[in-house]
Amino acid sequence: MTNKIVVVGSINADLMIRVDRHPLPGETLHGRGGNIAPGGKGANQAVAAAALGADVAMIGAVGQDANAAPALQFLKESGVDLAGVREVDDVTGLAVVAVDNAGENNIIVISGANAYMTNELVEESADLISAASIVVLQGEIPRTGFETAARLAQHRLIINLAPVVEVDHDLLLKADPLVINEHEGALVLDQLGVPITESSSPFDIVTALRAQGFASVVMTLGAQGALVARDDAVVEVASPRVDVVDTTGAGDAFVGGLAYRLAAGDSLEEAARFAVRVGAFACTGHGAQTSYARSVEQLPEVQEA
């Protein structure tokens, strides 16, 4: 085993748009911006961890178009090992990100090269995945690639099932932790055939997920922080208070920070307390990777009540 984090996932170019408010169906609004920034949940999480000092390798795919270079920019600048990134005959994955004046975002994703992340491509990096101390997965690559990576992971597996896609339940249960938000947690329970009600609280959802056999569950709650469920306890983790500029990629920053500290030997609760600070900092700048902390010293502290 190497003390390396291997992220298997999506690499995108993000087309960033600013709007006063999000349009209604059929409505046309004027926007601002239009610049291309690096993104993709996999790449975001890899950059978030590497920028803080983790040893990270990325396994993914880009196209042969002009967007490949900006999509890889911060992965390269952060020192991520890109030996597992393949170039395919298609466009690089594209996300159209619209952010309103409140910092809330709407995102449309075009898979492009990420659709090539099937079992065959992932198998090419089998040795790297098997040797990693931590493997990180999300839901933005094809099911066969996701399941192959989960099967190859021999040590700790972090699954951020976002978006929530149908995957083999036994492989999903290898997650330690499963990282989800409240909406995603409800969808995972539905996928597992567990009924919940509209009145189910975040505590109810993480407790129900643990009952399905997950070793641990971390639920992100935005400004309210996170819940960490393992053993017989559910622990609340408070988030720092920050002036929100743009929430794009904040959840990915959280996952990257979590992986960074778990690789360093922290307990899950300790890692989550660090990760909420990483996620909060990401909300103070524009875009995803462009807003991520480059040192621990930049991170906001949680104010004691």
Coordinates of N, CA, C and O in Angstrom, one line a residue, residues 3-140:
N3 N 0.9 5.5 0.5 CA 0.1 6.5 1.2 C -0.4 7.6 0.2 O -0.1 8.8 0.2
K4 N -1.1 7.1 -0.8 CA -1.6 7.9 -1.9 C -3.1 7.9 -2.0 O -3.7 6.9 -1.8
I5 N -3.6 9.0 -2.4 CA -5.1 9.1 -2.7 C -5.2 9.0 -4.2 O -4.6 9.7 -4.9
V6 N -6.1 8.1 -4.6 CA -6.3 7.9 -6.0 C -7.8 8.3 -6.3 O -8.7 7.7 -5.7
V7 N -8.0 9.3 -7.1 CA -9.4 9.8 -7.4 C -9.7 9.2 -8.8 O -9.0 9.5 -9.8
V8 N -10.8 8.5 -8.9 CA -11.3 8.0 -10.2 C -12.6 8.7 -10.5 O -13.6 8.6 -9.8
G9 N -12.6 9.5 -11.5 CA -13.8 10.3 -11.8 C -13.7 11.3 -12.9 O -12.8 11.1 -13.8
S10 N -14.5 12.3 -12.9 CA -14.8 13.1 -14.0 C -13.8 14.3 -14.1 O -13.3 14.8 -13.0
I11 N -13.5 14.7 -15.3 CA -12.7 15.9 -15.5 C -13.5 16.8 -16.5 O -13.8 16.4 -17.6
N12 N -13.8 18.0 -16.1 CA -14.6 18.9 -16.9 C -13.9 20.3 -17.1 O -13.1 20.7 -16.4
A13 N -14.4 20.9 -18.2 CA -14.2 22.4 -18.3 C -15.5 23.0 -17.9 O -16.6 22.6 -18.3
D14 N -15.5 24.0 -17.0 CA -16.7 24.7 -16.5 C -16.8 26.0 -17.3 O -15.9 26.9 -17.2
L15 N -18.0 26.2 -17.9 CA -18.3 27.5 -18.5 C -19.1 28.2 -17.4 O -20.2 27.9 -17.1
M16 N -18.5 29.3 -16.9 CA -19.0 30.0 -15.8 C -19.8 31.2 -16.2 O -19.3 32.1 -17.0
I17 N -21.0 31.3 -15.7 CA -21.9 32.4 -16.0 C -22.5 33.0 -14.7 O -22.8 32.3 -13.8
R18 N -22.6 34.3 -14.7 CA -23.2 35.0 -13.5 C -24.5 35.6 -14.0 O -24.6 36.2 -15.0
V19 N -25.5 35.4 -13.1 CA -26.8 36.0 -13.4 C -27.4 36.6 -12.1 O -27.0 36.2 -11.0
D20 N -28.2 37.6 -12.2 CA -28.8 38.2 -11.0 C -29.7 37.2 -10.3 O -29.8 37.1 -9.1
R21 N -30.4 36.4 -11.1 CA -31.3 35.3 -10.6 C -31.4 34.3 -11.7 O -31.1 34.5 -12.9
H22 N -31.8 33.1 -11.3 CA -31.9 32.0 -12.3 C -33.2 32.2 -13.1 O -34.2 32.6 -12.6
P23 N -33.1 31.9 -14.4 CA -34.3 32.1 -15.2 C -35.4 31.1 -14.9 O -35.2 30.0 -14.5
L24 N -36.6 31.5 -15.2 CA -37.8 30.6 -15.1 C -37.8 29.9 -16.4 O -37.2 30.2 -17.4
P25 N -38.6 28.8 -16.5 CA -38.7 28.0 -17.8 C -39.2 28.9 -18.9 O -40.2 29.6 -18.8
G26 N -38.5 28.9 -20.0 CA -38.8 29.6 -21.2 C -38.3 31.1 -21.2 O -38.5 31.8 -22.1
E27 N -37.7 31.5 -20.1 CA -37.3 32.9 -19.9 C -35.8 33.1 -20.4 O -35.0 32.2 -20.2
T28 N -35.5 34.2 -21.0 CA -34.2 34.6 -21.4 C -33.7 35.7 -20.5 O -34.4 36.7 -20.3
L29 N -32.5 35.6 -19.9 CA -31.9 36.6 -19.1 C -30.5 37.0 -19.6 O -29.9 36.2 -20.2
H30 N -30.1 38.2 -19.3 CA -28.7 38.6 -19.6 C -27.8 38.0 -18.5 O -28.2 38.0 -17.3
G31 N -26.6 37.6 -18.9 CA -25.7 37.1 -17.9 C -24.3 37.8 -18.1 O -24.2 38.6 -19.0
R32 N -23.4 37.4 -17.3 CA -22.0 37.9 -17.3 C -21.0 36.8 -17.3 O -21.4 35.7 -16.9
G33 N -19.8 37.1 -17.6 CA -18.8 36.1 -17.4 C -18.5 35.4 -18.8 O -18.3 36.0 -19.8
G34 N -18.7 34.0 -18.8 CA -18.4 33.3 -20.0 C -17.0 32.7 -20.1 O -16.6 32.1 -21.1
N35 N -16.3 32.8 -19.0 CA -14.9 32.2 -19.0 C -14.9 30.7 -18.7 O -15.9 30.2 -18.2
I36 N -13.9 30.0 -19.1 CA -13.7 28.6 -18.9 C -12.8 28.3 -17.8 O -11.7 28.9 -17.7
A37 N -13.3 27.5 -16.8 CA -12.5 27.2 -15.6 C -12.5 25.7 -15.5 O -13.4 25.0 -16.0
P38 N -11.4 25.1 -14.8 CA -11.4 23.7 -14.7 C -12.4 23.2 -13.7 O -12.7 23.9 -12.7
G39 N -13.0 22.0 -13.9 CA -14.0 21.4 -13.0 C -14.1 19.9 -13.2 O -13.2 19.2 -13.6
G40 N -15.3 19.4 -12.9 CA -15.5 18.0 -12.8 C -15.4 17.5 -11.4 O -14.4 17.9 -10.7
K41 N -16.3 16.7 -10.9 CA -16.3 16.4 -9.5 C -15.0 15.6 -9.1 O -14.4 15.8 -8.1
G42 N -14.6 14.7 -10.0 CA -13.3 14.0 -9.7 C -12.1 14.9 -9.6 O -11.3 14.9 -8.7
A43 N -12.0 15.7 -10.7 CA -10.8 16.7 -10.7 C -10.9 17.6 -9.5 O -9.9 18.0 -8.9
N44 N -12.1 18.1 -9.2 CA -12.2 19.1 -8.1 C -11.7 18.4 -6.8 O -11.0 19.1 -6.0
Q45 N -12.1 17.2 -6.5 CA -11.7 16.6 -5.3 C -10.2 16.3 -5.3 O -9.6 16.4 -4.2
A46 N -9.7 15.9 -6.4 CA -8.2 15.7 -6.5 C -7.5 17.0 -6.2 O -6.5 17.0 -5.5
V47 N -7.9 18.1 -6.8 CA -7.2 19.3 -6.7 C -7.3 19.8 -5.2 O -6.4 20.3 -4.6
A48 N -8.5 19.7 -4.6 CA -8.7 20.1 -3.2 C -7.8 19.4 -2.3 O -7.2 20.1 -1.4
A49 N -7.6 18.1 -2.5 CA -6.7 17.4 -1.6 C -5.2 17.7 -1.9 O -4.4 18.0 -1.0
A50 N -4.8 17.8 -3.2 CA -3.5 18.0 -3.6 C -3.0 19.4 -3.2 O -1.8 19.6 -2.8
A51 N -3.9 20.4 -3.4 CA -3.5 21.8 -3.1 C -3.1 22.0 -1.6 O -2.4 22.9 -1.3
L52 N -3.7 21.1 -0.8 CA -3.4 21.2 0.7 C -2.1 20.4 1.1 O -1.7 20.4 2.2
G53 N -1.6 19.6 0.1 CA -0.4 18.8 0.3 C -0.5 17.3 0.2 O 0.5 16.6 0.5
A54 N -1.6 16.8 -0.1 CA -1.8 15.3 -0.2 C -1.1 14.8 -1.5 O -0.9 15.5 -2.5
D55 N -0.7 13.6 -1.5 CA -0.1 12.8 -2.6 C -1.3 12.2 -3.4 O -1.9 11.3 -2.9
V56 N -1.6 12.8 -4.5 CA -2.9 12.4 -5.2 C -2.6 12.0 -6.7 O -1.7 12.7 -7.4
A57 N -3.3 11.0 -7.1 CA -3.2 10.6 -8.5 C -4.7 10.7 -9.1 O -5.6 10.4 -8.4
M58 N -4.8 11.1 -10.3 CA -6.1 11.2 -11.0 C -6.2 10.2 -12.1 O -5.3 10.0 -12.9
I59 N -7.4 9.5 -12.1 CA -7.7 8.6 -13.2 C -8.9 9.1 -13.9 O -10.0 9.2 -13.2
G60 N -8.8 9.5 -15.1 CA -10.0 10.1 -15.9 C -9.6 10.2 -17.3 O -8.7 9.6 -17.8
A61 N -10.4 11.0 -18.0 CA -10.3 11.2 -19.5 C -10.6 12.6 -19.9 O -11.5 13.2 -19.3
V62 N -9.9 13.1 -20.9 CA -10.2 14.4 -21.5 C -10.3 14.2 -23.0 O -9.9 13.1 -23.6
G63 N -10.8 15.1 -23.7 CA -10.9 15.0 -25.2 C -9.7 15.7 -25.9 O -8.7 16.0 -25.3
Q64 N -9.9 15.8 -27.2 CA -8.9 16.3 -28.1 C -9.3 17.8 -28.5 O -8.9 18.1 -29.6
D65 N -9.9 18.5 -27.7 CA -10.4 19.8 -28.0 C -9.7 20.9 -27.2 O -8.8 20.6 -26.4
A66 N -10.0 22.1 -27.5 CA -9.4 23.2 -26.8 C -9.7 23.3 -25.3 O -8.9 23.9 -24.6
N67 N -10.7 22.6 -24.8 CA -11.1 22.7 -23.4 C -10.2 21.7 -22.6 O -10.3 21.8 -21.3
A68 N -9.5 20.8 -23.2 CA -8.7 19.9 -22.4 C -7.6 20.6 -21.6 O -7.4 20.3 -20.4
A69 N -7.0 21.6 -22.2 CA -5.9 22.3 -21.4 C -6.4 23.0 -20.2 O -5.9 22.8 -19.1
P70 N -7.5 23.8 -20.3 CA -8.0 24.5 -19.0 C -8.5 23.5 -18.1 O -8.5 23.7 -16.8
A71 N -9.1 22.3 -18.5 CA -9.6 21.3 -17.6 C -8.5 20.7 -16.8 O -8.8 20.3 -15.6
L72 N -7.3 20.6 -17.3 CA -6.2 20.0 -16.6 C -5.3 21.0 -15.9 O -4.4 20.6 -15.1
Q73 N -5.6 22.3 -16.0 CA -4.7 23.3 -15.5 C -4.3 23.2 -14.0 O -3.1 23.1 -13.7
F74 N -5.3 23.1 -13.2 CA -5.0 23.1 -11.7 C -4.6 21.7 -11.3 O -4.0 21.6 -10.2
L75 N -5.0 20.7 -12.0 CA -4.5 19.3 -11.6 C -3.0 19.4 -11.8 O -2.2 18.9 -10.9
K76 N -2.5 20.0 -12.9 CA -1.1 20.0 -13.1 C -0.4 21.0 -12.1 O 0.6 20.6 -11.5
E77 N -1.0 22.1 -11.9 CA -0.4 23.1 -11.0 C -0.4 22.6 -9.5 O 0.5 23.0 -8.7
S78 N -1.3 21.7 -9.2 CA -1.4 21.2 -7.8 C -0.5 20.0 -7.6 O -0.4 19.5 -6.5
G79 N 0.1 19.5 -8.7 CA 1.0 18.4 -8.5 C 0.4 17.0 -8.6 O 1.0 16.1 -8.1
V80 N -0.8 17.0 -9.1 CA -1.5 15.7 -9.2 C -0.9 14.8 -10.2 O -0.5 15.3 -11.3
D81 N -0.7 13.5 -9.9 CA -0.1 12.6 -10.9 C -1.2 12.3 -11.9 O -2.3 11.8 -11.6
L82 N -0.9 12.6 -13.2 CA -1.8 12.5 -14.3 C -1.5 11.3 -15.2 O -2.0 11.2 -16.3
A83 N -0.7 10.3 -14.7 CA -0.4 9.2 -15.5 C -1.6 8.4 -15.9 O -1.6 7.7 -16.9
G84 N -2.7 8.4 -15.1 CA -3.9 7.7 -15.3 C -4.9 8.4 -16.1 O -6.1 8.0 -16.3
V85 N -4.6 9.6 -16.6 CA -5.6 10.4 -17.4 C -5.3 10.1 -18.9 O -4.2 10.3 -19.4
R86 N -6.4 9.7 -19.6 CA -6.3 9.3 -21.0 C -6.9 10.4 -21.9 O -7.9 11.1 -21.5
E87 N -6.4 10.5 -23.1 CA -7.0 11.4 -24.1 C -7.8 10.6 -25.1 O -7.3 9.6 -25.6
V88 N -9.1 10.9 -25.3 CA -9.9 10.1 -26.1 C -10.5 11.0 -27.3 O -10.4 12.2 -27.2
D89 N -11.0 10.3 -28.3 CA -11.5 11.0 -29.5 C -12.9 11.5 -29.2 O -13.9 11.0 -29.8
D90 N -13.0 12.6 -28.4 CA -14.3 13.2 -28.2 C -14.0 14.6 -27.5 O -12.9 15.0 -27.4
V91 N -15.1 15.3 -27.2 CA -14.9 16.6 -26.5 C -14.6 16.3 -25.0 O -15.0 15.3 -24.5
T92 N -13.9 17.2 -24.4 CA -13.7 17.2 -23.0 C -15.1 17.5 -22.3 O -15.9 18.2 -22.8
G93 N -15.3 16.8 -21.2 CA -16.5 17.0 -20.4 C -16.8 18.5 -20.2 O -15.8 19.3 -19.9
L94 N -18.0 19.0 -20.3 CA -18.3 20.4 -20.1 C -19.5 20.6 -19.1 O -20.5 19.9 -19.2
A95 N -19.3 21.5 -18.2 CA -20.3 21.9 -17.3 C -20.7 23.4 -17.5 O -19.7 24.2 -17.4
V96 N -21.9 23.7 -17.7 CA -22.4 25.0 -17.8 C -22.9 25.4 -16.4 O -23.9 24.9 -15.9
V97 N -22.2 26.4 -15.7 CA -22.5 26.7 -14.4 C -23.0 28.1 -14.3 O -22.3 29.1 -14.6
A98 N -24.2 28.3 -13.8 CA -24.8 29.6 -13.7 C -25.0 29.9 -12.2 O -25.6 29.1 -11.4
V99 N -24.4 31.0 -11.7 CA -24.4 31.4 -10.3 C -25.2 32.7 -10.2 O -24.9 33.7 -10.9
D100 N -26.1 32.7 -9.2 CA -26.9 34.0 -9.0 C -26.3 34.8 -7.9 O -25.3 34.5 -7.4
N101 N -26.9 36.0 -7.7 CA -26.4 36.9 -6.7 C -26.3 36.4 -5.3 O -25.6 37.0 -4.4
A102 N -27.1 35.4 -5.0 CA -27.1 34.8 -3.6 C -26.0 33.7 -3.5 O -25.8 33.1 -2.4
G103 N -25.3 33.5 -4.6 CA -24.3 32.4 -4.6 C -24.7 31.0 -4.9 O -24.0 30.1 -4.9
E104 N -26.0 30.9 -5.2 CA -26.6 29.6 -5.5 C -26.3 29.3 -7.0 O -26.4 30.2 -7.8
N105 N -26.1 28.0 -7.3 CA -25.8 27.6 -8.7 C -26.8 26.6 -9.3 O -27.4 25.8 -8.6
N106 N -26.9 26.7 -10.6 CA -27.5 25.6 -11.4 C -26.4 25.1 -12.4 O -25.7 25.9 -12.9
I107 N -26.4 23.8 -12.6 CA -25.3 23.2 -13.4 C -25.9 22.2 -14.4 O -26.7 21.4 -14.0
I108 N -25.5 22.4 -15.7 CA -25.8 21.4 -16.7 C -24.5 20.7 -17.2 O -23.5 21.4 -17.5
V109 N -24.4 19.4 -17.1 CA -23.2 18.7 -17.4 C -23.3 17.9 -18.7 O -24.3 17.2 -18.9
I110 N -22.3 18.0 -19.6 CA -22.2 17.2 -20.8 C -21.0 16.3 -20.6 O -19.9 16.7 -20.3
S111 N -21.3 15.0 -20.6 CA -20.2 14.0 -20.2 C -19.0 14.0 -21.1 O -17.9 14.0 -20.6
G112 N -19.2 14.1 -22.4 CA -18.0 14.1 -23.3 C -17.1 12.9 -23.0 O -17.5 11.7 -22.9
A113 N -15.8 13.2 -22.8 CA -14.8 12.2 -22.6 C -15.0 11.4 -21.3 O -14.6 10.2 -21.2
N114 N -15.8 11.9 -20.4 CA -16.0 11.2 -19.1 C -16.8 9.9 -19.4 O -16.8 8.9 -18.6
A115 N -17.6 9.9 -20.5 CA -18.4 8.7 -20.9 C -17.5 7.5 -21.2 O -18.0 6.4 -21.3
Y116 N -16.2 7.8 -21.5 CA -15.3 6.7 -21.9 C -14.7 6.0 -20.6 O -13.9 5.1 -20.8
M117 N -15.0 6.5 -19.4 CA -14.5 6.0 -18.2 C -15.2 4.7 -17.8 O -15.8 4.5 -16.8
T118 N -15.1 3.7 -18.7 CA -15.7 2.4 -18.5 C -14.7 1.4 -17.8 O -13.6 1.8 -17.5
N119 N -15.2 0.2 -17.6 CA -14.3 -0.8 -17.0 C -13.0 -1.0 -17.7 O -11.9 -1.1 -17.1
E120 N -13.0 -0.9 -19.0 CA -11.7 -1.1 -19.8 C -10.7 -0.1 -19.5 O -9.5 -0.4 -19.2
L121 N -11.1 1.2 -19.5 CA -10.2 2.3 -19.2 C -9.7 2.2 -17.7 O -8.5 2.4 -17.5
V122 N -10.6 2.0 -16.8 CA -10.2 2.0 -15.4 C -9.3 0.8 -15.1 O -8.3 0.9 -14.3
E123 N -9.5 -0.3 -15.8 CA -8.6 -1.5 -15.6 C -7.2 -1.2 -15.9 O -6.2 -1.8 -15.4
E124 N -6.9 -0.2 -16.8 CA -5.6 0.1 -17.2 C -4.8 0.7 -16.0 O -3.6 0.7 -16.0
S125 N -5.5 1.2 -15.0 CA -4.8 1.7 -13.8 C -5.1 0.8 -12.6 O -5.0 1.3 -11.5
A126 N -5.2 -0.5 -12.8 CA -5.6 -1.4 -11.8 C -4.5 -1.4 -10.7 O -4.9 -1.4 -9.5
D127 N -3.3 -1.4 -11.0 CA -2.2 -1.5 -10.0 C -2.2 -0.2 -9.1 O -2.0 -0.3 -7.9
L128 N -2.4 0.9 -9.8 CA -2.4 2.2 -9.0 C -3.6 2.2 -8.0 O -3.4 2.6 -6.9
I129 N -4.8 1.8 -8.5 CA -5.9 1.8 -7.6 C -5.8 0.8 -6.5 O -6.0 1.1 -5.3
S130 N -5.3 -0.4 -6.8 CA -5.1 -1.4 -5.7 C -4.1 -1.0 -4.7 O -4.3 -1.4 -3.5
A131 N -3.1 -0.3 -5.0 CA -2.1 0.1 -4.1 C -2.4 1.3 -3.2 O -1.7 1.6 -2.2
A132 N -3.4 2.1 -3.6 CA -3.7 3.3 -3.0 C -4.2 3.1 -1.5 O -5.0 2.2 -1.3
S133 N -3.9 4.0 -0.6 CA -4.4 3.9 0.7 C -5.8 4.4 0.8 O -6.6 3.9 1.6
I134 N -6.2 5.3 -0.1 CA -7.6 5.8 -0.2 C -7.9 6.0 -1.7 O -7.2 6.5 -2.5
V135 N -9.1 5.4 -2.1 CA -9.7 5.6 -3.4 C -10.9 6.4 -3.2 O -11.7 6.1 -2.3
V136 N -11.1 7.4 -4.1 CA -12.3 8.3 -4.0 C -13.1 8.2 -5.3 O -12.5 8.3 -6.4
L137 N -14.4 8.0 -5.2 CA -15.3 7.8 -6.3 C -16.4 8.8 -6.2 O -16.9 9.1 -5.1
Q138 N -17.0 9.2 -7.4 CA -18.2 9.9 -7.5 C -19.2 9.3 -8.5 O -18.9 8.2 -9.0
G139 N -20.3 9.9 -8.8 CA -21.3 9.4 -9.7 C -21.3 9.9 -11.1 O -22.3 9.8 -11.8
E140 N -20.2 10.6 -11.5 CA -20.1 11.2 -12.9 C -19.4 10.4 -13.9 O -19.1 10.9 -15.0

